[in-house]
Amino acid sequence: MHHQWLLLAACFWVIFMFMVASKFITLTFRDPDGYSAKHEFLVLTTMPEVGKVPEEKRSPEEPKPTGHVLAGRGLLQPLVYLERLELVRNVCRDDALRNLSHTAVSTFVLNRIFVCDKHKILFCQTPKVGNTQWKKVLIVLNGAFPSIDEIPENVVHDHEKNGLPRLSSFSEAEIQRRLKTYFKFFIVRDPFERLISAFKDKFVHNPRFEPWYRHEIAPGIIRKYRRNRTETRGIQFEDFVRYLGDPNRRWLDLQFGDHIIHWVTYAELCAPCEIAYSVIGHHETLESDAPHILREAGIDHLVSYPTIPPGITAYNKTKVERYFLGISRRDIRRLYARFQGDFKLFGYQKPDFLLS
Ligand SMILES: *[C@@H]1O[C@H](CO)[C@@H](O)[C@H](O)[C@H]1NC(C)=O
Ligand SMILES: *[C@@H]1O[C@H](CO)[C@@H](O)[C@H](O)[C@H]1NC(C)=O
Ligand SMILES: *[C@@H]1O[C@H](CO)[C@@H](O)[C@H](O)[C@H]1NC(C)=O
């Protein structure tokens, strides 16, 4: 009798330890955004819905002049956010950059945009800026789960089950109505740092649950773009740069399917010249941009934003220099030529230290 109880206790202990361990593993490795655990600072805590839901902030049928002076609750947006939108409008008018800034609002783009009907928010997902956390916030706000902690990891990206539909799942008229009247935002970061981050997460860390990057995509890139044929190491950043800078890489992109979302331009992902976004956040200034977005979207009384550890989002020139070391000027120039639209649209400085 006595050792039966002991056995039972031991079983519970094993199960408990397993649960703790699996929770840890989930947090550490299962982030499809590629944001490693130590960057998981965007843990938003939802607060109880006190008071009124901000339904009065805008009427759905009245097209809001997106990103203009009156936004949210009639407050002036800080100048920097207005300047970002003004810059996008100006760059979109520049015919020389037309091919690099304009994109059709295709199913590919509509698939990137997530819909929170309850609070009239559209969120265009861009990789490598902690977007999983934003999605969790919107899932909770949509009401499918009561809090962020209660969303199972495997549901975050399952848009059949998580109550966070893609804009592409609506009819044409419903899509247009939402694009005209909803609060719309997305987040960008320095285009080259973003590519380094994508390379590290998809090809260096090689998460076990996404084996196709290393087993299918990397060999495809190496086959076509490796310069030194005697080099036998796995994919190098140089191979990736040469692939991205090739104006004729389209046939390869088609083979890679939607995985290219991790390295196609922001312009191609979110169509900023075609869709009048309300706010464009920058990863480098997320400390102020995130609360600003919550405020402008009228959800700051429903979710709070935790402190972001200092320095974690800052642009790191040393890192960029290190990654591009040994890569030819010609290849870097071709890469810049391809991403020039993103640099100009979002006000990122041309990396002359790599190009001249
Ligand atoms: C833009 O693309 C079109 C068609 O692909 C091409 O004919 C045109 O020369 C390009 N314009 C610029 C400025 O690159
Ligand atoms: C090519 O790669 C091999 C193996 O890493 C290396 O020994 C050789 O120096 C490389 N050649 C050039 C021209 O970089
Ligand atoms: C910048 O990147 C370099 C190289 O990866 C790293 O050693 C350094 O700690 C980083 N600096 C900061 C401020 O994070």
mmCIF file of C-alpha atoms and ligand atoms in Angstrom:
data_model
loop_
_atom_site.group_PDB
_atom_site.id
_atom_site.type_symbol
_atom_site.label_atom_id
_atom_site.label_comp_id
_atom_site.label_asym_id
_atom_site.label_seq_id
_atom_site.Cartn_x
_atom_site.Cartn_y
_atom_site.Cartn_z
ATOM 1 C CA MET A 1 0.000 0.000 0.000
ATOM 2 C CA HIS A 2 2.689 2.411 1.071
ATOM 3 C CA HIS A 3 4.826 2.055 -2.023
ATOM 4 C CA GLN A 4 1.736 2.422 -4.242
ATOM 5 C CA TRP A 5 1.419 5.948 -2.924
ATOM 6 C CA LEU A 6 5.089 6.496 -3.515
ATOM 7 C CA LEU A 7 4.706 5.291 -7.076
ATOM 8 C CA LEU A 8 1.743 7.624 -7.609
ATOM 9 C CA ALA A 9 3.689 10.573 -6.227
ATOM 10 C CA ALA A 10 6.627 9.709 -8.464
ATOM 11 C CA CYS A 11 4.317 9.611 -11.486
ATOM 12 C CA PHE A 12 2.940 13.046 -10.675
ATOM 13 C CA TRP A 13 6.448 14.365 -10.231
ATOM 14 C CA VAL A 14 7.517 13.051 -13.643
ATOM 15 C CA ILE A 15 4.422 14.509 -15.319
ATOM 16 C CA PHE A 16 4.980 17.844 -13.595
ATOM 17 C CA MET A 17 8.623 17.983 -14.667
ATOM 18 C CA PHE A 18 7.623 17.049 -18.193
ATOM 19 C CA MET A 19 5.114 19.895 -18.303
ATOM 20 C CA VAL A 20 7.702 22.380 -17.058
ATOM 21 C CA ALA A 21 10.228 21.107 -19.591
ATOM 22 C CA SER A 22 7.804 21.176 -22.508
ATOM 23 C CA LYS A 23 6.779 24.706 -21.612
ATOM 24 C CA PHE A 24 10.438 25.697 -21.662
ATOM 25 C CA ILE A 25 11.053 23.976 -24.976
ATOM 26 C CA THR A 26 8.015 25.666 -26.482
ATOM 27 C CA LEU A 27 9.187 29.080 -25.369
ATOM 28 C CA THR A 28 12.700 28.500 -26.558
ATOM 29 C CA PHE A 29 12.303 26.822 -29.897
ATOM 30 C CA ARG A 30 8.800 27.102 -31.213
ATOM 31 C CA ASP A 31 8.718 30.691 -32.303
ATOM 32 C CA PRO A 32 8.065 30.764 -36.036
ATOM 33 C CA ASP A 33 8.847 34.444 -36.119
ATOM 34 C CA GLY A 34 12.433 33.485 -35.568
ATOM 35 C CA TYR A 35 12.569 35.644 -32.503
ATOM 36 C CA SER A 36 14.763 33.763 -30.090
ATOM 37 C CA ALA A 37 13.683 33.340 -26.513
ATOM 38 C CA LYS A 38 15.901 36.079 -25.183
ATOM 39 C CA HIS A 39 14.191 38.495 -27.533
ATOM 40 C CA GLU A 40 10.747 37.505 -26.332
ATOM 41 C CA PHE A 41 10.297 40.755 -24.522
ATOM 42 C CA LEU A 42 7.002 41.630 -26.104
ATOM 43 C CA VAL A 43 4.945 39.708 -23.637
ATOM 44 C CA LEU A 44 1.793 41.702 -23.460
ATOM 45 C CA THR A 45 -0.396 41.252 -20.487
ATOM 46 C CA THR A 46 -4.049 41.790 -21.077
ATOM 47 C CA MET A 47 -5.978 43.634 -18.494
ATOM 48 C CA PRO A 48 -9.649 43.122 -17.720
ATOM 49 C CA GLU A 49 -11.929 45.067 -20.020
ATOM 50 C CA VAL A 50 -12.783 47.877 -17.716
ATOM 51 C CA GLY A 51 -15.036 50.655 -18.804
ATOM 52 C CA LYS A 52 -16.142 51.155 -22.350
ATOM 53 C CA VAL A 53 -14.811 49.605 -25.473
ATOM 54 C CA PRO A 54 -13.715 52.498 -27.657
ATOM 55 C CA GLU A 55 -16.458 52.119 -30.232
ATOM 56 C CA GLU A 56 -16.886 55.842 -30.546
ATOM 57 C CA LYS A 57 -13.381 56.439 -31.766
ATOM 58 C CA ARG A 58 -14.381 56.044 -35.374
ATOM 59 C CA SER A 59 -17.518 55.035 -37.162
ATOM 60 C CA PRO A 60 -16.977 52.100 -39.488
ATOM 61 C CA GLU A 61 -18.639 53.613 -42.547
ATOM 62 C CA GLU A 62 -16.752 56.872 -42.401
ATOM 63 C CA PRO A 63 -13.453 56.522 -44.243
ATOM 64 C CA LYS A 64 -10.769 57.747 -41.919
ATOM 65 C CA PRO A 65 -8.113 59.836 -43.625
ATOM 66 C CA THR A 66 -5.512 57.304 -42.664
ATOM 67 C CA GLY A 67 -2.504 58.578 -40.872
ATOM 68 C CA HIS A 68 -3.554 62.167 -41.111
ATOM 69 C CA VAL A 69 -3.696 64.670 -38.368
ATOM 70 C CA LEU A 70 -6.792 63.477 -36.582
ATOM 71 C CA ALA A 71 -6.309 59.974 -35.336
ATOM 72 C CA GLY A 72 -7.319 57.891 -32.384
ATOM 73 C CA ARG A 73 -9.125 60.131 -29.973
ATOM 74 C CA GLY A 74 -8.545 63.345 -31.863
ATOM 75 C CA LEU A 75 -5.019 63.862 -30.594
ATOM 76 C CA LEU A 76 -2.178 65.019 -32.776
ATOM 77 C CA GLN A 77 0.160 62.232 -33.630
ATOM 78 C CA PRO A 78 3.712 62.956 -32.673
ATOM 79 C CA LEU A 79 5.460 64.454 -35.669
ATOM 80 C CA VAL A 80 7.732 61.500 -36.309
ATOM 81 C CA TYR A 81 4.858 59.200 -37.233
ATOM 82 C CA LEU A 82 3.384 61.762 -39.593
ATOM 83 C CA GLU A 83 6.767 62.249 -41.205
ATOM 84 C CA ARG A 84 7.070 58.518 -41.820
ATOM 85 C CA LEU A 85 3.732 58.472 -43.625
ATOM 86 C CA GLU A 86 4.646 61.587 -45.586
ATOM 87 C CA LEU A 87 7.921 59.954 -46.643
ATOM 88 C CA VAL A 88 6.063 56.872 -47.887
ATOM 89 C CA ARG A 89 3.704 59.060 -49.922
ATOM 90 C CA ASN A 90 6.618 60.928 -51.475
ATOM 91 C CA VAL A 91 8.655 57.843 -52.311
ATOM 92 C CA CYS A 92 5.563 56.202 -53.819
ATOM 93 C CA ARG A 93 5.324 59.150 -56.228
ATOM 94 C CA ASP A 94 8.944 58.702 -57.363
ATOM 95 C CA ASP A 95 8.776 57.041 -60.775
ATOM 96 C CA ALA A 96 12.406 55.918 -60.653
ATOM 97 C CA LEU A 97 11.544 53.713 -57.671
ATOM 98 C CA ARG A 98 8.173 52.643 -58.955
ATOM 99 C CA ASN A 99 9.095 48.980 -59.464
ATOM 100 C CA LEU A 100 10.603 48.793 -55.993
ATOM 101 C CA SER A 101 7.808 50.486 -54.087
ATOM 102 C CA HIS A 102 4.541 49.540 -55.780
ATOM 103 C CA THR A 103 2.900 46.137 -55.443
ATOM 104 C CA ALA A 104 -0.495 44.864 -56.480
ATOM 105 C CA VAL A 105 -2.776 44.169 -53.520
ATOM 106 C CA SER A 106 -2.770 40.494 -54.432
ATOM 107 C CA THR A 107 -3.800 37.443 -52.443
ATOM 108 C CA PHE A 108 -0.152 37.234 -51.352
ATOM 109 C CA VAL A 109 -0.486 40.653 -49.669
ATOM 110 C CA LEU A 110 -4.000 39.972 -48.318
ATOM 111 C CA ASN A 111 -2.628 36.789 -46.761
ATOM 112 C CA ARG A 112 -0.113 38.858 -44.784
ATOM 113 C CA ILE A 113 -2.816 41.040 -43.213
ATOM 114 C CA PHE A 114 -4.678 39.907 -40.101
ATOM 115 C CA VAL A 115 -8.075 41.185 -39.076
ATOM 116 C CA CYS A 116 -9.299 42.177 -35.643
ATOM 117 C CA ASP A 117 -12.945 43.066 -36.323
ATOM 118 C CA LYS A 118 -13.839 43.728 -32.717
ATOM 119 C CA HIS A 119 -11.497 46.709 -32.570
ATOM 120 C CA LYS A 120 -11.302 47.452 -36.292
ATOM 121 C CA ILE A 121 -7.611 46.775 -36.700
ATOM 122 C CA LEU A 122 -5.625 45.421 -39.647
ATOM 123 C CA PHE A 123 -2.115 44.215 -38.973
ATOM 124 C CA CYS A 124 0.299 43.386 -41.781
ATOM 125 C CA GLN A 125 2.727 40.776 -40.549
ATOM 126 C CA THR A 126 6.407 41.320 -41.340
ATOM 127 C CA PRO A 127 9.048 38.845 -40.163
ATOM 128 C CA LYS A 128 11.802 39.428 -37.599
ATOM 129 C CA VAL A 129 10.227 42.177 -35.568
ATOM 130 C CA GLY A 130 8.464 40.151 -32.870
ATOM 131 C CA ASN A 131 5.183 39.855 -34.701
ATOM 132 C CA THR A 132 4.086 36.679 -32.972
ATOM 133 C CA GLN A 133 3.447 38.739 -29.885
ATOM 134 C CA TRP A 134 1.311 41.218 -31.805
ATOM 135 C CA LYS A 135 -0.696 38.357 -33.238
ATOM 136 C CA LYS A 136 -1.289 36.978 -29.766
ATOM 137 C CA VAL A 137 -2.554 40.369 -28.639
ATOM 138 C CA LEU A 138 -5.006 40.535 -31.527
ATOM 139 C CA ILE A 139 -6.176 36.952 -30.924
ATOM 140 C CA VAL A 140 -7.019 37.869 -27.347
ATOM 141 C CA LEU A 141 -8.691 41.112 -28.405
ATOM 142 C CA ASN A 142 -10.795 39.177 -30.924
ATOM 143 C CA GLY A 143 -12.032 37.114 -28.020
ATOM 144 C CA ALA A 144 -11.100 33.538 -28.992
ATOM 145 C CA PHE A 145 -8.954 33.223 -25.861
ATOM 146 C CA PRO A 146 -9.213 35.108 -22.575
ATOM 147 C CA SER A 147 -5.494 35.830 -22.206
ATOM 148 C CA ILE A 148 -2.195 35.527 -24.052
ATOM 149 C CA ASP A 149 -0.994 32.771 -21.724
ATOM 150 C CA GLU A 150 -3.962 30.628 -22.633
ATOM 151 C CA ILE A 151 -3.294 30.588 -26.384
ATOM 152 C CA PRO A 152 -1.705 27.232 -27.239
ATOM 153 C CA GLU A 153 1.485 27.709 -29.254
ATOM 154 C CA ASN A 154 0.212 25.557 -32.100
ATOM 155 C CA VAL A 155 -2.842 27.776 -32.465
ATOM 156 C CA VAL A 156 -1.038 31.116 -32.774
ATOM 157 C CA HIS A 157 -0.372 30.535 -36.464
ATOM 158 C CA ASP A 158 -3.428 28.403 -37.177
ATOM 159 C CA HIS A 159 -5.779 30.955 -38.612
ATOM 160 C CA GLU A 160 -8.626 28.493 -38.929
ATOM 161 C CA LYS A 161 -8.722 28.092 -35.167
ATOM 162 C CA ASN A 162 -7.379 31.215 -33.530
ATOM 163 C CA GLY A 163 -10.121 33.639 -34.460
ATOM 164 C CA LEU A 164 -7.644 35.911 -36.225
ATOM 165 C CA PRO A 165 -8.622 35.659 -39.890
ATOM 166 C CA ARG A 166 -6.542 36.761 -42.821
ATOM 167 C CA LEU A 167 -7.921 39.628 -44.857
ATOM 168 C CA SER A 168 -7.876 37.315 -47.881
ATOM 169 C CA SER A 169 -10.651 35.213 -46.324
ATOM 170 C CA PHE A 170 -13.262 37.961 -46.898
ATOM 171 C CA SER A 171 -15.198 38.930 -50.016
ATOM 172 C CA GLU A 172 -13.881 41.708 -52.230
ATOM 173 C CA ALA A 173 -16.416 44.219 -50.868
ATOM 174 C CA GLU A 174 -15.654 43.223 -47.274
ATOM 175 C CA ILE A 175 -11.919 43.569 -47.943
ATOM 176 C CA GLN A 176 -12.364 47.049 -49.393
ATOM 177 C CA ARG A 177 -14.576 48.182 -46.520
ATOM 178 C CA ARG A 178 -11.999 47.087 -43.971
ATOM 179 C CA LEU A 179 -9.090 48.607 -45.893
ATOM 180 C CA LYS A 180 -10.952 51.931 -46.048
ATOM 181 C CA THR A 181 -12.147 52.168 -42.471
ATOM 182 C CA TYR A 182 -9.886 50.151 -40.157
ATOM 183 C CA PHE A 183 -6.772 51.184 -38.273
ATOM 184 C CA LYS A 184 -3.849 49.675 -40.185
ATOM 185 C CA PHE A 185 -0.262 49.154 -39.076
ATOM 186 C CA PHE A 186 2.912 47.202 -39.651
ATOM 187 C CA ILE A 187 6.457 47.205 -38.331
ATOM 188 C CA VAL A 188 9.739 47.453 -40.225
ATOM 189 C CA ARG A 189 13.443 47.456 -39.384
ATOM 190 C CA ASP A 190 16.683 48.188 -41.195
ATOM 191 C CA PRO A 191 16.464 46.084 -44.402
ATOM 192 C CA PHE A 192 19.979 44.616 -44.209
ATOM 193 C CA GLU A 193 19.743 43.813 -40.491
ATOM 194 C CA ARG A 194 16.456 42.159 -41.225
ATOM 195 C CA LEU A 195 18.096 39.932 -43.858
ATOM 196 C CA ILE A 196 20.870 38.979 -41.441
ATOM 197 C CA SER A 197 18.238 38.066 -38.884
ATOM 198 C CA ALA A 198 16.312 35.986 -41.440
ATOM 199 C CA PHE A 199 19.504 34.210 -42.501
ATOM 200 C CA LYS A 200 20.451 33.405 -38.913
ATOM 201 C CA ASP A 201 17.035 32.142 -37.953
ATOM 202 C CA LYS A 202 16.238 30.129 -41.037
ATOM 203 C CA PHE A 203 19.637 28.753 -42.063
ATOM 204 C CA VAL A 204 22.005 28.905 -39.092
ATOM 205 C CA HIS A 205 19.789 27.980 -36.164
ATOM 206 C CA ASN A 206 17.951 25.536 -38.432
ATOM 207 C CA PRO A 207 14.962 24.862 -36.240
ATOM 208 C CA ARG A 208 13.988 21.213 -36.337
ATOM 209 C CA PHE A 209 10.353 22.029 -36.993
ATOM 210 C CA GLU A 210 11.246 23.912 -40.194
ATOM 211 C CA PRO A 211 13.719 21.513 -41.875
ATOM 212 C CA TRP A 212 12.922 22.673 -45.403
ATOM 213 C CA TYR A 213 15.072 25.797 -45.096
ATOM 214 C CA ARG A 214 18.231 23.797 -44.684
ATOM 215 C CA HIS A 215 17.286 20.721 -46.668
ATOM 216 C CA GLU A 216 15.581 22.231 -49.674
ATOM 217 C CA ILE A 217 16.001 25.977 -49.922
ATOM 218 C CA ALA A 218 19.681 26.222 -48.912
ATOM 219 C CA PRO A 219 20.849 23.564 -51.423
ATOM 220 C CA GLY A 220 18.797 25.298 -54.130
ATOM 221 C CA ILE A 221 20.546 28.611 -53.404
ATOM 222 C CA ILE A 222 24.011 27.032 -53.166
ATOM 223 C CA ARG A 223 23.582 25.185 -56.462
ATOM 224 C CA LYS A 224 22.933 28.417 -58.330
ATOM 225 C CA TYR A 225 24.825 31.086 -56.402
ATOM 226 C CA ARG A 226 27.931 29.604 -54.770
ATOM 227 C CA ARG A 227 30.955 31.338 -56.181
ATOM 228 C CA ASN A 228 33.664 29.013 -54.902
ATOM 229 C CA ARG A 229 32.807 25.534 -56.107
ATOM 230 C CA THR A 230 35.386 23.851 -53.886
ATOM 231 C CA GLU A 231 33.730 25.294 -50.805
ATOM 232 C CA THR A 232 31.695 22.533 -49.174
ATOM 233 C CA ARG A 233 30.326 24.248 -46.087
ATOM 234 C CA GLY A 234 26.583 24.773 -45.723
ATOM 235 C CA ILE A 235 24.924 27.954 -46.946
ATOM 236 C CA GLN A 236 26.942 31.110 -46.258
ATOM 237 C CA PHE A 237 25.589 34.654 -45.985
ATOM 238 C CA GLU A 238 27.400 35.409 -49.247
ATOM 239 C CA ASP A 239 25.319 32.788 -51.124
ATOM 240 C CA PHE A 240 22.157 34.324 -49.688
ATOM 241 C CA VAL A 241 23.229 37.843 -50.711
ATOM 242 C CA ARG A 242 24.003 36.731 -54.259
ATOM 243 C CA TYR A 243 20.627 35.015 -54.528
ATOM 244 C CA LEU A 244 18.708 38.031 -53.245
ATOM 245 C CA GLY A 245 20.583 40.453 -55.482
ATOM 246 C CA ASP A 246 19.913 38.466 -58.650
ATOM 247 C CA PRO A 247 17.222 40.224 -60.704
ATOM 248 C CA ASN A 248 16.445 36.846 -62.335
ATOM 249 C CA ARG A 249 15.853 34.856 -59.174
ATOM 250 C CA ARG A 250 12.124 34.689 -59.767
ATOM 251 C CA TRP A 251 12.004 31.072 -60.921
ATOM 252 C CA LEU A 252 13.718 30.021 -57.711
ATOM 253 C CA ASP A 253 11.327 32.132 -55.624
ATOM 254 C CA LEU A 254 8.410 30.313 -57.228
ATOM 255 C CA GLN A 255 9.885 26.989 -56.131
ATOM 256 C CA PHE A 256 10.326 28.272 -52.588
ATOM 257 C CA GLY A 257 6.664 29.262 -52.343
ATOM 258 C CA ASP A 258 5.485 31.330 -49.394
ATOM 259 C CA HIS A 259 8.757 30.774 -47.510
ATOM 260 C CA ILE A 260 10.081 33.805 -49.379
ATOM 261 C CA ILE A 261 8.057 36.021 -47.030
ATOM 262 C CA HIS A 262 11.122 35.943 -44.799
ATOM 263 C CA TRP A 263 13.217 37.847 -47.339
ATOM 264 C CA VAL A 264 11.011 39.622 -49.907
ATOM 265 C CA THR A 265 10.780 43.384 -49.490
ATOM 266 C CA TYR A 266 8.375 45.073 -47.089
ATOM 267 C CA ALA A 267 6.900 46.760 -50.145
ATOM 268 C CA GLU A 268 6.006 43.338 -51.566
ATOM 269 C CA LEU A 269 4.643 42.073 -48.252
ATOM 270 C CA CYS A 270 2.441 44.972 -47.208
ATOM 271 C CA ALA A 271 1.904 47.181 -50.312
ATOM 272 C CA PRO A 272 2.505 50.487 -48.491
ATOM 273 C CA CYS A 273 1.953 52.527 -51.668
ATOM 274 C CA GLU A 274 -1.446 50.981 -52.294
ATOM 275 C CA ILE A 275 -2.742 50.693 -48.732
ATOM 276 C CA ALA A 276 -2.875 53.872 -46.657
ATOM 277 C CA TYR A 277 -1.479 52.598 -43.372
ATOM 278 C CA SER A 278 -2.264 54.540 -40.206
ATOM 279 C CA VAL A 279 1.033 53.918 -38.413
ATOM 280 C CA ILE A 280 4.351 52.401 -39.478
ATOM 281 C CA GLY A 281 6.324 51.176 -36.514
ATOM 282 C CA HIS A 282 10.100 50.869 -36.466
ATOM 283 C CA HIS A 283 11.739 48.002 -34.615
ATOM 284 C CA GLU A 284 14.612 50.318 -33.681
ATOM 285 C CA THR A 285 12.242 52.572 -31.731
ATOM 286 C CA LEU A 286 9.772 49.949 -30.590
ATOM 287 C CA GLU A 287 10.014 51.261 -27.036
ATOM 288 C CA SER A 288 7.931 54.258 -28.081
ATOM 289 C CA ASP A 289 6.315 52.892 -31.219
ATOM 290 C CA ALA A 290 4.539 49.977 -29.547
ATOM 291 C CA PRO A 291 2.685 52.084 -26.970
ATOM 292 C CA HIS A 292 1.947 54.607 -29.713
ATOM 293 C CA ILE A 293 0.353 51.891 -31.853
ATOM 294 C CA LEU A 294 -1.725 50.623 -28.922
ATOM 295 C CA ARG A 295 -2.904 54.184 -28.261
ATOM 296 C CA GLU A 296 -3.722 54.979 -31.869
ATOM 297 C CA ALA A 297 -5.540 51.672 -32.278
ATOM 298 C CA GLY A 298 -7.573 52.518 -29.186
ATOM 299 C CA ILE A 299 -6.592 49.382 -27.300
ATOM 300 C CA ASP A 300 -4.127 50.802 -24.795
ATOM 301 C CA HIS A 301 -6.690 50.454 -22.010
ATOM 302 C CA LEU A 302 -7.058 46.748 -22.804
ATOM 303 C CA VAL A 303 -3.451 45.644 -23.169
ATOM 304 C CA SER A 304 -0.312 46.893 -21.524
ATOM 305 C CA TYR A 305 3.183 46.814 -22.844
ATOM 306 C CA PRO A 306 6.095 45.473 -20.799
ATOM 307 C CA THR A 307 9.441 47.147 -20.501
ATOM 308 C CA ILE A 308 11.788 46.365 -23.370
ATOM 309 C CA PRO A 309 15.357 45.653 -22.198
ATOM 310 C CA PRO A 310 17.565 48.578 -23.280
ATOM 311 C CA GLY A 311 19.632 48.216 -26.440
ATOM 312 C CA ILE A 312 17.931 45.073 -27.686
ATOM 313 C CA THR A 313 16.203 46.679 -30.670
ATOM 314 C CA ALA A 314 19.006 49.085 -31.623
ATOM 315 C CA TYR A 315 20.685 48.938 -35.024
ATOM 316 C CA ASN A 316 24.054 47.187 -34.727
ATOM 317 C CA LYS A 317 26.492 48.451 -37.350
ATOM 318 C CA THR A 318 29.270 46.136 -36.141
ATOM 319 C CA LYS A 319 27.066 43.131 -36.752
ATOM 320 C CA VAL A 320 26.129 44.309 -40.257
ATOM 321 C CA GLU A 321 29.793 44.968 -41.116
ATOM 322 C CA ARG A 322 30.779 41.560 -39.825
ATOM 323 C CA TYR A 323 28.208 39.715 -41.912
ATOM 324 C CA PHE A 324 29.087 41.547 -45.111
ATOM 325 C CA LEU A 325 32.826 41.144 -44.597
ATOM 326 C CA GLY A 326 34.438 39.474 -47.632
ATOM 327 C CA ILE A 327 31.364 39.831 -49.827
ATOM 328 C CA SER A 328 32.133 41.662 -53.075
ATOM 329 C CA ARG A 329 31.037 45.274 -53.574
ATOM 330 C CA ARG A 330 29.252 44.211 -56.712
ATOM 331 C CA ASP A 331 27.093 41.681 -54.862
ATOM 332 C CA ILE A 332 26.308 44.149 -52.085
ATOM 333 C CA ARG A 333 25.383 46.830 -54.631
ATOM 334 C CA ARG A 334 23.018 44.417 -56.337
ATOM 335 C CA LEU A 335 21.462 43.568 -53.004
ATOM 336 C CA TYR A 336 21.033 47.255 -52.214
ATOM 337 C CA ALA A 337 19.508 47.833 -55.654
ATOM 338 C CA ARG A 338 16.860 45.283 -54.813
ATOM 339 C CA PHE A 339 16.106 46.625 -51.325
ATOM 340 C CA GLN A 340 16.509 50.301 -52.169
ATOM 341 C CA GLY A 341 12.736 50.742 -52.181
ATOM 342 C CA ASP A 342 12.502 49.640 -48.538
ATOM 343 C CA PHE A 343 15.454 51.826 -47.519
ATOM 344 C CA LYS A 344 13.826 54.884 -49.115
ATOM 345 C CA LEU A 345 10.209 54.210 -48.158
ATOM 346 C CA PHE A 346 10.958 53.799 -44.476
ATOM 347 C CA GLY A 347 13.775 56.304 -44.122
ATOM 348 C CA TYR A 348 16.685 53.938 -43.522
ATOM 349 C CA GLN A 349 20.072 55.340 -44.369
ATOM 350 C CA LYS A 350 21.881 53.903 -47.369
ATOM 351 C CA PRO A 351 24.721 51.751 -45.932
ATOM 352 C CA ASP A 352 27.562 53.613 -47.651
ATOM 353 C CA PHE A 353 30.095 51.905 -45.390
ATOM 354 C CA LEU A 354 29.353 48.692 -47.320
ATOM 355 C CA LEU A 355 28.882 50.110 -50.783
ATOM 356 C CA SER A 356 31.690 52.557 -51.462
HETATM 357 C C1 LIG B 1 9.994 48.565 -64.177
HETATM 358 O O1 LIG B 1 9.531 47.306 -64.628
HETATM 359 C C2 LIG B 1 9.121 47.300 -65.993
HETATM 360 C C3 LIG B 1 8.506 45.957 -66.299
HETATM 361 O O2 LIG B 1 9.080 44.956 -65.557
HETATM 362 C C4 LIG B 1 10.315 47.633 -66.883
HETATM 363 O O3 LIG B 1 9.931 47.642 -68.239
HETATM 364 C C5 LIG B 1 10.861 49.002 -66.492
HETATM 365 O O4 LIG B 1 12.044 49.283 -67.220
HETATM 366 C C6 LIG B 1 11.178 49.065 -65.005
HETATM 367 N N1 LIG B 1 11.488 50.431 -64.655
HETATM 368 C C7 LIG B 1 12.557 50.756 -63.923
HETATM 369 C C8 LIG B 1 12.723 52.210 -63.630
HETATM 370 O O5 LIG B 1 13.359 49.936 -63.527
HETATM 371 C C1 LIG B 2 37.444 28.047 -51.917
HETATM 372 O O1 LIG B 2 37.081 27.235 -50.806
HETATM 373 C C2 LIG B 2 38.124 26.418 -50.324
HETATM 374 C C3 LIG B 2 37.552 25.510 -49.247
HETATM 375 O O2 LIG B 2 36.984 26.284 -48.203
HETATM 376 C C4 LIG B 2 39.254 27.303 -49.818
HETATM 377 O O3 LIG B 2 40.331 26.497 -49.359
HETATM 378 C C5 LIG B 2 39.731 28.212 -50.958
HETATM 379 O O4 LIG B 2 40.717 29.115 -50.490
HETATM 380 C C6 LIG B 2 38.565 28.993 -51.546
HETATM 381 N N1 LIG B 2 39.011 29.722 -52.725
HETATM 382 C C7 LIG B 2 38.795 31.033 -52.855
HETATM 383 C C8 LIG B 2 39.254 31.632 -54.147
HETATM 384 O O5 LIG B 2 38.254 31.701 -51.997
HETATM 385 C C1 LIG B 3 26.703 44.054 -32.051
HETATM 386 O O1 LIG B 3 27.054 42.869 -32.736
HETATM 387 C C2 LIG B 3 28.311 42.367 -32.368
HETATM 388 C C3 LIG B 3 28.654 41.247 -33.343
HETATM 389 O O2 LIG B 3 27.597 40.358 -33.518
HETATM 390 C C4 LIG B 3 28.271 41.934 -30.920
HETATM 391 O O3 LIG B 3 29.491 41.391 -30.528
HETATM 392 C C5 LIG B 3 27.912 43.130 -30.068
HETATM 393 O O4 LIG B 3 27.739 42.727 -28.728
HETATM 394 C C6 LIG B 3 26.630 43.779 -30.553
HETATM 395 N N1 LIG B 3 26.438 45.044 -29.876
HETATM 396 C C7 LIG B 3 25.352 45.315 -29.167
HETATM 397 C C8 LIG B 3 25.281 46.656 -28.563
HETATM 398 O O5 LIG B 3 24.429 44.520 -29.065
#
